[in-house]
Short mmCIF file of C-alpha atoms in Angstrom, two decimals:
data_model
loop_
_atom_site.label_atom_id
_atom_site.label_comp_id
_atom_site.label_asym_id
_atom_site.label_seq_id
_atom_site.Cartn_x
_atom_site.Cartn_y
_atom_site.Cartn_z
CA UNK A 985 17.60 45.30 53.15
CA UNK A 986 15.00 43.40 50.66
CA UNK A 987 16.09 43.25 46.88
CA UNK A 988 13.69 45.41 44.77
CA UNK A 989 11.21 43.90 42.72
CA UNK A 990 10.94 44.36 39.10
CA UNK A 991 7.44 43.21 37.14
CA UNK A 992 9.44 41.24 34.94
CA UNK A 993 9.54 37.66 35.68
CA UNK A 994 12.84 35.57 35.89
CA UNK A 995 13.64 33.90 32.95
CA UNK A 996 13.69 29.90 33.18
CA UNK A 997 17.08 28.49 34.13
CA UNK A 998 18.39 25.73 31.24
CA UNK A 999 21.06 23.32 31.38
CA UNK A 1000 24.43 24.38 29.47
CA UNK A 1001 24.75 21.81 26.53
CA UNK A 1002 21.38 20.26 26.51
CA UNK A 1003 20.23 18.55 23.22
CA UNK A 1004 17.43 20.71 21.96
CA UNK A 1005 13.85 18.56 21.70
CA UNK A 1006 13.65 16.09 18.44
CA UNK A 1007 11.31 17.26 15.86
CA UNK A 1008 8.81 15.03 14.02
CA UNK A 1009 10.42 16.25 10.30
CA UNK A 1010 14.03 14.56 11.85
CA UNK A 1011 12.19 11.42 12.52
CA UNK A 1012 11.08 11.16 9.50
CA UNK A 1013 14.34 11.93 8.05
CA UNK A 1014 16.26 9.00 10.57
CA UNK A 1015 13.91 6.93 8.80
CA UNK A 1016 13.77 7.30 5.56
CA UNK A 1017 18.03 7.07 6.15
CA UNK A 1018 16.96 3.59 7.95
CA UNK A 1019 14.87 2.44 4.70
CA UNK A 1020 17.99 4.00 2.15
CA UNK A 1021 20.56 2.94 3.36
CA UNK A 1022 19.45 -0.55 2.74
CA UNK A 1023 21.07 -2.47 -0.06
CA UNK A 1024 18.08 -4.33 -0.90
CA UNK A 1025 15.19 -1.34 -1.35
CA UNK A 1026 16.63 0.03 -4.28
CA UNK A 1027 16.56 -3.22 -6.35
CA UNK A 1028 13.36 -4.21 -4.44
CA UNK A 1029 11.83 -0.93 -5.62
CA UNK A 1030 12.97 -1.25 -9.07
CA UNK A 1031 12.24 -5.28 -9.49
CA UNK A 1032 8.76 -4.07 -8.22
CA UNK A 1033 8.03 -1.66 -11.06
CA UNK A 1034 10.04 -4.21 -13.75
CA UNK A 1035 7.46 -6.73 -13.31
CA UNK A 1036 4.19 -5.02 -12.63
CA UNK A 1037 4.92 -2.87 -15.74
CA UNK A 1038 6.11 -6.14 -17.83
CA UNK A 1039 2.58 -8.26 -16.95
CA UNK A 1040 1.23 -4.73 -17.86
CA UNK A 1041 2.90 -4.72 -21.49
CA UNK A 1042 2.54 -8.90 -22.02
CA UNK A 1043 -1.19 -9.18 -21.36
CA UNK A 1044 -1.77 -6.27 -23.43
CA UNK A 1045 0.28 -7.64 -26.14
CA UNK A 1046 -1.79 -10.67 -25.71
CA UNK A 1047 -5.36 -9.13 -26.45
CA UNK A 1048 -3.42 -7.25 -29.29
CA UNK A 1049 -3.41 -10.62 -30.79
CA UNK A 1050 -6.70 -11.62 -29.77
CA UNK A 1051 -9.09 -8.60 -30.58
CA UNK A 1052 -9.28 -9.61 -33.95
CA UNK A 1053 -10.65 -12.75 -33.38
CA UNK A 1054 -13.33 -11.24 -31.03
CA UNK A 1055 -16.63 -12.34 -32.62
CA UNK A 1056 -20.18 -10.50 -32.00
CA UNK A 1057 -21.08 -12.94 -28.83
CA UNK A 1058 -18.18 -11.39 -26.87
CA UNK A 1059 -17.27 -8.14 -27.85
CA UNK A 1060 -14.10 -5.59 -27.08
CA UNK A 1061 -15.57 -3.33 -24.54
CA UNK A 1062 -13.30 0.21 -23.69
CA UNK A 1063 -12.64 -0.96 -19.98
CA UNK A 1064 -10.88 -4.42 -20.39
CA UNK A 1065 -8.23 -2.13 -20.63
CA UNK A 1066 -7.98 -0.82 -17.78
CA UNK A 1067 -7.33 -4.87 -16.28
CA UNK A 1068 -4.89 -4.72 -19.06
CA UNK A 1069 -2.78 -1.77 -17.81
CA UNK A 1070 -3.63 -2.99 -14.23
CA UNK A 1071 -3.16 -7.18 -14.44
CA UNK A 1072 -2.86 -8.97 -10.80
CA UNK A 1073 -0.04 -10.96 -12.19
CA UNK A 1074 2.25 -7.63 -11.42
CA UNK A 1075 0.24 -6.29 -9.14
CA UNK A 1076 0.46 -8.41 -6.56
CA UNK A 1077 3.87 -8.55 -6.38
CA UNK A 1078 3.68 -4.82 -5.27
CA UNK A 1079 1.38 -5.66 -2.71
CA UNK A 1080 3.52 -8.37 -1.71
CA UNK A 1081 6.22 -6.35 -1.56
CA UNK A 1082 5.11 -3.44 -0.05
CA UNK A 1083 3.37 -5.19 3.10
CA UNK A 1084 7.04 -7.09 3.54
CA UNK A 1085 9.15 -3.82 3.33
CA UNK A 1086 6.57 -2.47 5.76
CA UNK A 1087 6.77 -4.87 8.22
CA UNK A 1088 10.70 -4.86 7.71
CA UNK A 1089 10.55 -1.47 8.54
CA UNK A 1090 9.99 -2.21 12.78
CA UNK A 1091 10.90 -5.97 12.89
CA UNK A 1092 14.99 -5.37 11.26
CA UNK A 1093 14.85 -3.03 14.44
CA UNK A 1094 13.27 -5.32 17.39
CA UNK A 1095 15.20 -8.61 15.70
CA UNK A 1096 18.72 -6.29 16.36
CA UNK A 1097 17.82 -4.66 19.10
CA UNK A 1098 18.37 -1.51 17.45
CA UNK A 1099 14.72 -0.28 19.02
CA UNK A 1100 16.35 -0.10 22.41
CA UNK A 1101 19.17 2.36 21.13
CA UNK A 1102 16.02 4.28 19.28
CA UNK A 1103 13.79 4.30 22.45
CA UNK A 1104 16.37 5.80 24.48
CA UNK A 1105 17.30 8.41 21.98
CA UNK A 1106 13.53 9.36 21.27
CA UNK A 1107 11.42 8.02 23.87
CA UNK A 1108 8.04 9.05 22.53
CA UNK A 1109 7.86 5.37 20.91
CA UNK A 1110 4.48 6.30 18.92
CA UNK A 1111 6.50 9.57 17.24
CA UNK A 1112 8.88 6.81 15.95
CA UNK A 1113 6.11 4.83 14.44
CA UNK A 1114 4.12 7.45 12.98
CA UNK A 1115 7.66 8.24 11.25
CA UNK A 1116 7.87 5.29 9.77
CA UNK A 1117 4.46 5.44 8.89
CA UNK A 1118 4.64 8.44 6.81
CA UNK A 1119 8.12 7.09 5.26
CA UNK A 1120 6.38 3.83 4.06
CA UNK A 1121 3.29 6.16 3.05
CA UNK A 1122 5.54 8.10 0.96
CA UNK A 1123 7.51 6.37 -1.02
CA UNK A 1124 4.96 3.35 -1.55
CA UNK A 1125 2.98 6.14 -2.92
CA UNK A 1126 5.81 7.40 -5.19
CA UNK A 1127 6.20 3.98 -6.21
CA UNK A 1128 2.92 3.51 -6.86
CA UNK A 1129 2.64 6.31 -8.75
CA UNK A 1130 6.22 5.51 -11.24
CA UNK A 1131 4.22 1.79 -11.57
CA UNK A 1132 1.16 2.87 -12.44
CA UNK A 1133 2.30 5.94 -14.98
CA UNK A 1134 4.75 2.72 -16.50
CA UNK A 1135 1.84 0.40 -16.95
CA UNK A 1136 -0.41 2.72 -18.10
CA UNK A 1137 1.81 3.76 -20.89
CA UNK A 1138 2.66 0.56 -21.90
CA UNK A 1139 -0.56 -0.96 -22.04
CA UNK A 1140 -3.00 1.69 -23.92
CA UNK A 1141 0.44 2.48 -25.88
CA UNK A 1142 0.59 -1.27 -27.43
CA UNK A 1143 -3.88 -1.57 -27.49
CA UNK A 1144 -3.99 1.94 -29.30
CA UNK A 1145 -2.71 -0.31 -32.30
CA UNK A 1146 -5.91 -2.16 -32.27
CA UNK A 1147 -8.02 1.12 -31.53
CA UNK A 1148 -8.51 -0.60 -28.22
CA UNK A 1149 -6.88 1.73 -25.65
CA UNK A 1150 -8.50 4.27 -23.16
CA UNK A 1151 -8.16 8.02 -22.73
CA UNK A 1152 -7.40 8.25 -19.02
CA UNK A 1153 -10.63 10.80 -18.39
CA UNK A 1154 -12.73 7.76 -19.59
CA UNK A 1155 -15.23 6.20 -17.06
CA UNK A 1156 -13.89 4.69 -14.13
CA UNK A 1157 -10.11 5.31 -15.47
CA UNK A 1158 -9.36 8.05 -12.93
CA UNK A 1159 -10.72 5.73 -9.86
CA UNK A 1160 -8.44 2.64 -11.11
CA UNK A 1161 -5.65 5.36 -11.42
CA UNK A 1162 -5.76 5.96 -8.18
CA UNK A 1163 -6.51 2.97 -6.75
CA UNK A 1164 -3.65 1.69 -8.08
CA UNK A 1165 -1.30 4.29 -6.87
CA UNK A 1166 -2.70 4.06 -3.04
CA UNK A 1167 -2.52 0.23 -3.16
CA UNK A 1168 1.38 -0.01 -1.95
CA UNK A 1169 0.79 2.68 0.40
CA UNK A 1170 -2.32 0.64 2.10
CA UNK A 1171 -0.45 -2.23 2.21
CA UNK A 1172 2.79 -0.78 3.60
CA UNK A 1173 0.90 0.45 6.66
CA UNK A 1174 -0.72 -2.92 7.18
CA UNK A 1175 2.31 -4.51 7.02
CA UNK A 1176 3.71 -1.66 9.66
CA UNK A 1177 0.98 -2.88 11.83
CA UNK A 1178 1.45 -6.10 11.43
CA UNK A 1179 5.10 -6.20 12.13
CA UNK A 1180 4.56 -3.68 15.25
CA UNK A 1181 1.93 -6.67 16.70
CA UNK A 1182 3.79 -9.66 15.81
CA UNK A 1183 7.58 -8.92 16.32
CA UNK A 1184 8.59 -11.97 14.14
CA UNK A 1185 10.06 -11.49 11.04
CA UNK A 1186 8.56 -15.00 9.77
CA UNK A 1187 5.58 -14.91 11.59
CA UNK A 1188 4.99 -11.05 10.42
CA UNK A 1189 5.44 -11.95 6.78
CA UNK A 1190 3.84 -15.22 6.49
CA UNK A 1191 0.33 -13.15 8.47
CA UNK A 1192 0.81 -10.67 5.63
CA UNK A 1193 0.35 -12.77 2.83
CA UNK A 1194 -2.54 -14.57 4.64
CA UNK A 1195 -4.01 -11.64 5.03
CA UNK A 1196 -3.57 -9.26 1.63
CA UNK A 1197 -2.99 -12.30 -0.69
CA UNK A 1198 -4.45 -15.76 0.45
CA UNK A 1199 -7.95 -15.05 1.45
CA UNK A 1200 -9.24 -13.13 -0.84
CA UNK A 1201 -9.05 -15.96 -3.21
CA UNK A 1202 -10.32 -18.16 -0.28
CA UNK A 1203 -13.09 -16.39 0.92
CA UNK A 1204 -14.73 -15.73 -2.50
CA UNK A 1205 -18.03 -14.16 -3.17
CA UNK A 1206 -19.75 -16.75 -5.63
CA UNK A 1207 -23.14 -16.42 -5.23
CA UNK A 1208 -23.49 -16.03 -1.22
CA UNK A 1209 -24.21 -13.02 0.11
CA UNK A 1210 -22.43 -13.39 3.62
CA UNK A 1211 -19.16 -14.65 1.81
CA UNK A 1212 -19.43 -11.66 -0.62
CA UNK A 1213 -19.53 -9.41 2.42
CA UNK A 1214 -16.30 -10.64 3.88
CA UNK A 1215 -14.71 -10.88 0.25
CA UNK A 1216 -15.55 -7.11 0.12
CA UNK A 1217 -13.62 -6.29 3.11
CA UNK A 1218 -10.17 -7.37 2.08
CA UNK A 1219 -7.70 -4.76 0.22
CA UNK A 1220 -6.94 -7.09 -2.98
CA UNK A 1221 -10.67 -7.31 -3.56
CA UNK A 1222 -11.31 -3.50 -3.25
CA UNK A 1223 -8.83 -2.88 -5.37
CA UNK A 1224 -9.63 -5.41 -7.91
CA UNK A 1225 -13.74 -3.73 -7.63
CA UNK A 1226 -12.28 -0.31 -8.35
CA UNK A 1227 -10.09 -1.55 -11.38
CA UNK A 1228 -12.45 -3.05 -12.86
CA UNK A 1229 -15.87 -1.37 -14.39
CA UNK A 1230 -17.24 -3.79 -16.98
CA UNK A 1231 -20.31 -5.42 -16.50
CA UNK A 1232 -23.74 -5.05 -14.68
CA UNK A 1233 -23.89 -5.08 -10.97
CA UNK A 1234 -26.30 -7.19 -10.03
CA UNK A 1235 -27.47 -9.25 -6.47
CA UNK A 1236 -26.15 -12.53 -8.52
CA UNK A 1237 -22.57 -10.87 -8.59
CA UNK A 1238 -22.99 -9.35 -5.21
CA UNK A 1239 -20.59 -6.50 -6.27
CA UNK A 1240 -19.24 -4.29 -3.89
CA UNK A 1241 -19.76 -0.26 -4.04
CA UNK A 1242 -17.17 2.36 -4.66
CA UNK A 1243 -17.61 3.83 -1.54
CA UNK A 1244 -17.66 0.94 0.23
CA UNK A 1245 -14.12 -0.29 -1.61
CA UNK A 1246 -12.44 3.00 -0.68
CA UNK A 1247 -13.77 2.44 2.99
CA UNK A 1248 -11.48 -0.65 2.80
CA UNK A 1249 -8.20 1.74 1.62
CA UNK A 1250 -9.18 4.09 4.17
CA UNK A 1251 -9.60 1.52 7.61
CA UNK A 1252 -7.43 -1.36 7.01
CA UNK A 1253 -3.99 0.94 7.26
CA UNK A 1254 -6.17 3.45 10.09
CA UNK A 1255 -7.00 0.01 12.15
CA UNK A 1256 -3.30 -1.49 11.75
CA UNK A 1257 -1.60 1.81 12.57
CA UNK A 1258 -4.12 2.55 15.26
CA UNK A 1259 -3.35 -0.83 17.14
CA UNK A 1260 0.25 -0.62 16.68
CA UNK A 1261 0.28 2.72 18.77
CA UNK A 1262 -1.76 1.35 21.37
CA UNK A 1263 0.64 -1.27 21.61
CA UNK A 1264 4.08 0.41 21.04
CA UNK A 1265 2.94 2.39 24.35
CA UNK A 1266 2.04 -0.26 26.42
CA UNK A 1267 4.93 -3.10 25.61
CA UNK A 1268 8.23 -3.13 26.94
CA UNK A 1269 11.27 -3.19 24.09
#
């Protein structure tokens, strides 16, 4: 005798005990753990914000002295202050920074062979980066953020003495703002690409300063056209274009656009992250 059928389907059999499927939010939580539980980012973090906001606070003390002396031929305009709250001196050091803790980020893992241990316990290797993508994306941009609110401060704070600061709705005060907030991010991802390529921690680190610091002040845009193009291409440059408002464009200067400077932010970490799926997928651990 047949068994009767019902119109309702038979439910899917599971296995008793099985782990239920990893979620992108615990990723991202394993990782920012990974990135915590370091010793080193704390202090890292903080000697990053000490030192951009201190070159903030001793260049602007500097033009506090100087502004008086300013004669007719060379006059105080309202936007050397935003290279005041914003001077490379510190600035640099974030970018330096950031890139390294980026790259740290997946070459600590391959150099202890902690990615195998990962790989088997997540094997979707390009949810793993993406994780540590948005963890580096994250708190660079918090950092960013503390730094630039610190400098900021400081700087317009110390120059309001000389009736020299700038309201921060003033021309080209909001794009430097943010510029300067997004630059740790952008460089945290490149250096997340970069590590994810290279797999060396010297190598990685020593491409990254090549790279973010070295040729920008190699390649430099004088009065050639072709040099000024690749000049324009490289993060520090973009962000020292969008920092920096004084003056008249002109073909002499070869200045680069806005739009064309935030194109930078936007593809260098899109490009580096980009790559370093395609190649997370395809190489063996």
């Amino acid at each position: 005798m047949s068994a009767p059928v019902t119109g309702r389907a038979a439910a899917p059999r599971t296995t008793a005990g099985a782990p239920p499927p990893v979620r992108f939010g615990d990723l991202v939580a394993a990782e920012w753990i990974k990135i915590r539980s370091l010793r080193s980012t704390p202090w890292l973090l903080g000697l990053v914000v000490l030192v951009a906001v201190g070159a903030a606070g001793l260049v602007s003390l500097a033009d506090y002295d100087a502004i008086p002396r300013r004669g007719p031929d060379s006059p105080w305009e309202p936007t050397f202050a935003l290279h005041d709250a914003f001077p490379p001196e510190g600035y640099l050091i974030l970018m330096l920074a950031a890139g390294s803790l980026g790259a740290i980020a997946v070459v600590s893992e391959y150099g202890s062979g902690l990615i195998r241990t990962t790989t088997v316990a997540v094997p979707a290797r390009g949810s793993v980066l993406l994780a540590k993508a948005a963890v580096q994306l994250l708190l660079w941009t918090a950092v960013g953020a503390v730094t630039v609110a610190g400098s900021c401060l400081l700087s317009w704070s110390i120059l309001d003495g000389r009736n020299a600061g700038i309201a921060v709705t003033a021309p080209g005060a909001p794009t430097a703002l943010a510029a300067s907030v997004l630059l740790g991010p952008v460089c945290a991802l490149v250096g997340l690409g970069l590590g994810t390529l290279i797999r060396h921690a010297a190598t990685t680190m020593l491409a990254g300063v090549l790279v973010l610091l070295i040729l920008p002040t190699v390649i430099l845009p004088a009065n050639n056209r072709s040099t000024a193009g690749l000049n324009h291409t490289l993060v520090l440059s973009a962000w020292q274009r969008l920092t920096r408002t004084w003056g008249a464009p002109s073909a002499v200067d070869h200045y680069a656009s806005y739009a064309g400077s935030w194109a930078v932010y936007v593809l260098w970490p899109l490009v580096a992250v980009a790559l370093a799926l395609v190649v997370v997928r395809r190489r063996d651990v």
